[in-house]
Amino acid sequence: MAVTTFEILDTTKDVTTTRTLLHESIPLTGTIVSGTYGAFRSEGNIKNYTHGQFQSVYDYPYLSSSANHIFDIAIGYDESSTLSGTTNTTQQAKKINMYNQFSQVLLGYTGSNNDAKKFELDLTLDATDGFVMKEAVFVTLSRLITKDQIKKGSVSVTLGTGSWADPFSDNAGRGRKTLTDASASDTGGTANTLGGDYGLLYELGAPNLVRGLVFYQAGILALSTSSWTAPSAGSTKGETGLEFQRYDTDASSKKTVAQVFTGSAITGACDTIRHRIQNISFNNTTEINSTIYFCRVPHNTYNYSSNPTYLSSSTIRVKSVNTDTPVSYITTIGLYSSSNELLAVAKLSEPLKKDPNNELTLRVRLDY
Amino acid sequence: MSLKKFGENDIILNTMKAHPKCEFFIFDGRIYYNNVPEQAGAFSGRVYNIPPGHISLYEYNIDKATDSNDFIYPFITKEGAGSSFSTVSDKTYSTQYTWGDTITSSYPMSASITREYMVQAGTRSIGFNKQTKKSFKTAPTYRHFYALKNRLDFYGVRSEHYKVSSSYGDKNDQTINLISIPSIFYGSGIKPGTLSLKWYFTGSLVGELRDTRQNGELIEVSGTNIGSVAGVALYDEGFILLTGSWALNGESINLINGGSADNPKWIYFGAGANDTVTQTTAGANYVSASFDLSFKGITETQVLTMFAHARRGEINYSNNPTFLIHSQSQLDITSSQIYQENSSRAIYNTVSSSYLDYDARFKRQVYISRVAIYDKNKNLIGVATISNPVLKEEDQDLSFKIKLDI
């Protein structure tokens, strides 16, 4: 249908923009992370690589086209860590490289020598010794589930700090530990760095104990080994000599956290960490930007249609007496550029009756 | 870092047209899409958590079950923008939620084909207005047919068989079998000439329709009435209307809810495809029928092709710190007045030697590992990473072809 008249949109009064945040609740239960899709350490939803730098976790056996990649796990430590240079170290260079890689990407560099910054369990990144996290477990969440960013204040990670055989329900002794970023919100409780905003993962029930970091835009969790090793005062869970890994009944196979970080390959350490993840949950965020056009229909216009069906034998169908006021039914709104090019069409769910006795304002929203 | 500008012949924008094949097999109230069997998971009887024959919109919530492996779900907070889910009506949004409340929805969202069996498709009851003392026509019984009437007449120029009223009859008075295909299955349209509808009775083919003329007419190519048109297809809109009511064989079968047995006919094609017809509601021999619907869709993808050239004599230096020999002083002089970099730092020789304990002669060369794309304001807008770094010697010309599906 040819358009013969246009209503000019006044950009100061008729056009506005809005931003809507759409969230999704993402629960990742430990059962899919460990032991559901096959025997532990040979699950079909766990992918190991020949490079051995990290391990990928899928929500279903990854050979199936149904599977979605949900996160990767890696471990690493800084070369100044006490674990560095110890005897019986496996893949030491690779573990140091992993730590450096994450720190360079997420934190950037410092000093005249452009040294990569170290992770710290605070929001200042001032290299205060007591807060530097020299050993870390990195959980890189898939973009598929983090979308634009993780919602601040929504992260919860439950880790098993009990014995190897019963890591989660041994509550009488070491129990399990839940980490949350409860202090983070859109208005505070986070710091900004090269990799975006990050918040602190506090131990639930021990509000002064920080056990890790969460990078919201990057979708990365950096967990401290202190989640499993000896806690500071105020927490009763975890211990230095924790039986962090014990693949068989032989007591000699028992390994502490430090022994796993030094004596196991990254892949083996990731297996152990998977065994000790009970739950990871967070809310993601998708930002939907919209432009709203208020299309105003004055009383004295758009009361006629150039649709061929509007006329029947040269008389207007919707009028029975020639003195009746003209009537039209609005079904569609076309948005045109300044060069009169049709850019978009908005359809109404049902036609709106228009005659000289009424005025309409139609709100057209364009999401992108 | 220097940037190179694309020349007028270095950027090509074209459209890639693909034709994804779709096949639906309908039997005993179940639809099988592309012959994919139902897949059971560890938590859920169906991995995708959608009924058979459906397609999952995001393919989220794989093998999920309430409590044991909870579902991902979306939510939105009621705020000034006034956004909500389409499943929440304006009234509910206004009255049931206060500002700051969370409005939830659920995944997975899915779609599948639907069949509607319409006896006297144009039926409209007559009502009576006591005030005006005039009779009026009520809303149509089969609104989907009514919505398509204009479109059917529009395609009348393609074939008379489309027209609602023509020398072939009046569709308002006919029994119509409407099959609706959501566009997620075919893209922008069904490819003309690829439609095939097969009617099986106790496993034997008793009739097949094809759009051999590619004009939307569904012509019987196998059966008792070869050459006759049994219906039409709306390619762009994804609808098939079947009106063929001749017997495909002499057998009798129950394919109507609560109806009597009849011969296999095209108007019964697809019985059981999300139309509430089951063995219980139709009859015991309902399972003797099975149907196959196949076609190719049309998807159009705009593809941006960019040629990035690394000419001879250019792109021979790297800013990577490892490009220079280690432990060289970066600064020559530095003071409160002067900052002078060391201009004689040596480049690490990466030329491979064929001999032990012998360093090959230095040549200026780099390994290109990625190509970055910038906009006119020098904002980085994309990075293309090469699977293996490519050796670029000083006297070589290289061109990288970068394709981006838009």
mmCIF file of C-alpha atoms in Angstrom, chain A residues 20 58 68 90 98 162 171 234 269 291 313 347:
data_model
loop_
_atom_site.group_PDB
_atom_site.id
_atom_site.type_symbol
_atom_site.label_atom_id
_atom_site.label_comp_id
_atom_site.label_asym_id
_atom_site.label_seq_id
_atom_site.Cartn_x
_atom_site.Cartn_y
_atom_site.Cartn_z
ATOM 1 C CA THR A 20 15.970 -4.176 30.265
ATOM 2 C CA TYR A 58 29.691 -30.611 29.416
ATOM 3 C CA ASN A 68 26.459 -27.986 25.791
ATOM 4 C CA THR A 90 54.437 -32.365 37.693
ATOM 5 C CA MET A 98 48.106 -21.059 33.594
ATOM 6 C CA GLY A 162 35.022 -33.656 54.023
ATOM 7 C CA ASN A 171 29.087 -32.223 58.538
ATOM 8 C CA GLY A 234 35.979 -18.505 62.803
ATOM 9 C CA ALA A 269 43.898 -32.248 39.859
ATOM 10 C CA THR A 291 14.091 2.211 21.397
ATOM 11 C CA SER A 313 -18.625 0.152 -5.564
ATOM 12 C CA LYS A 347 1.758 -5.009 13.542
#
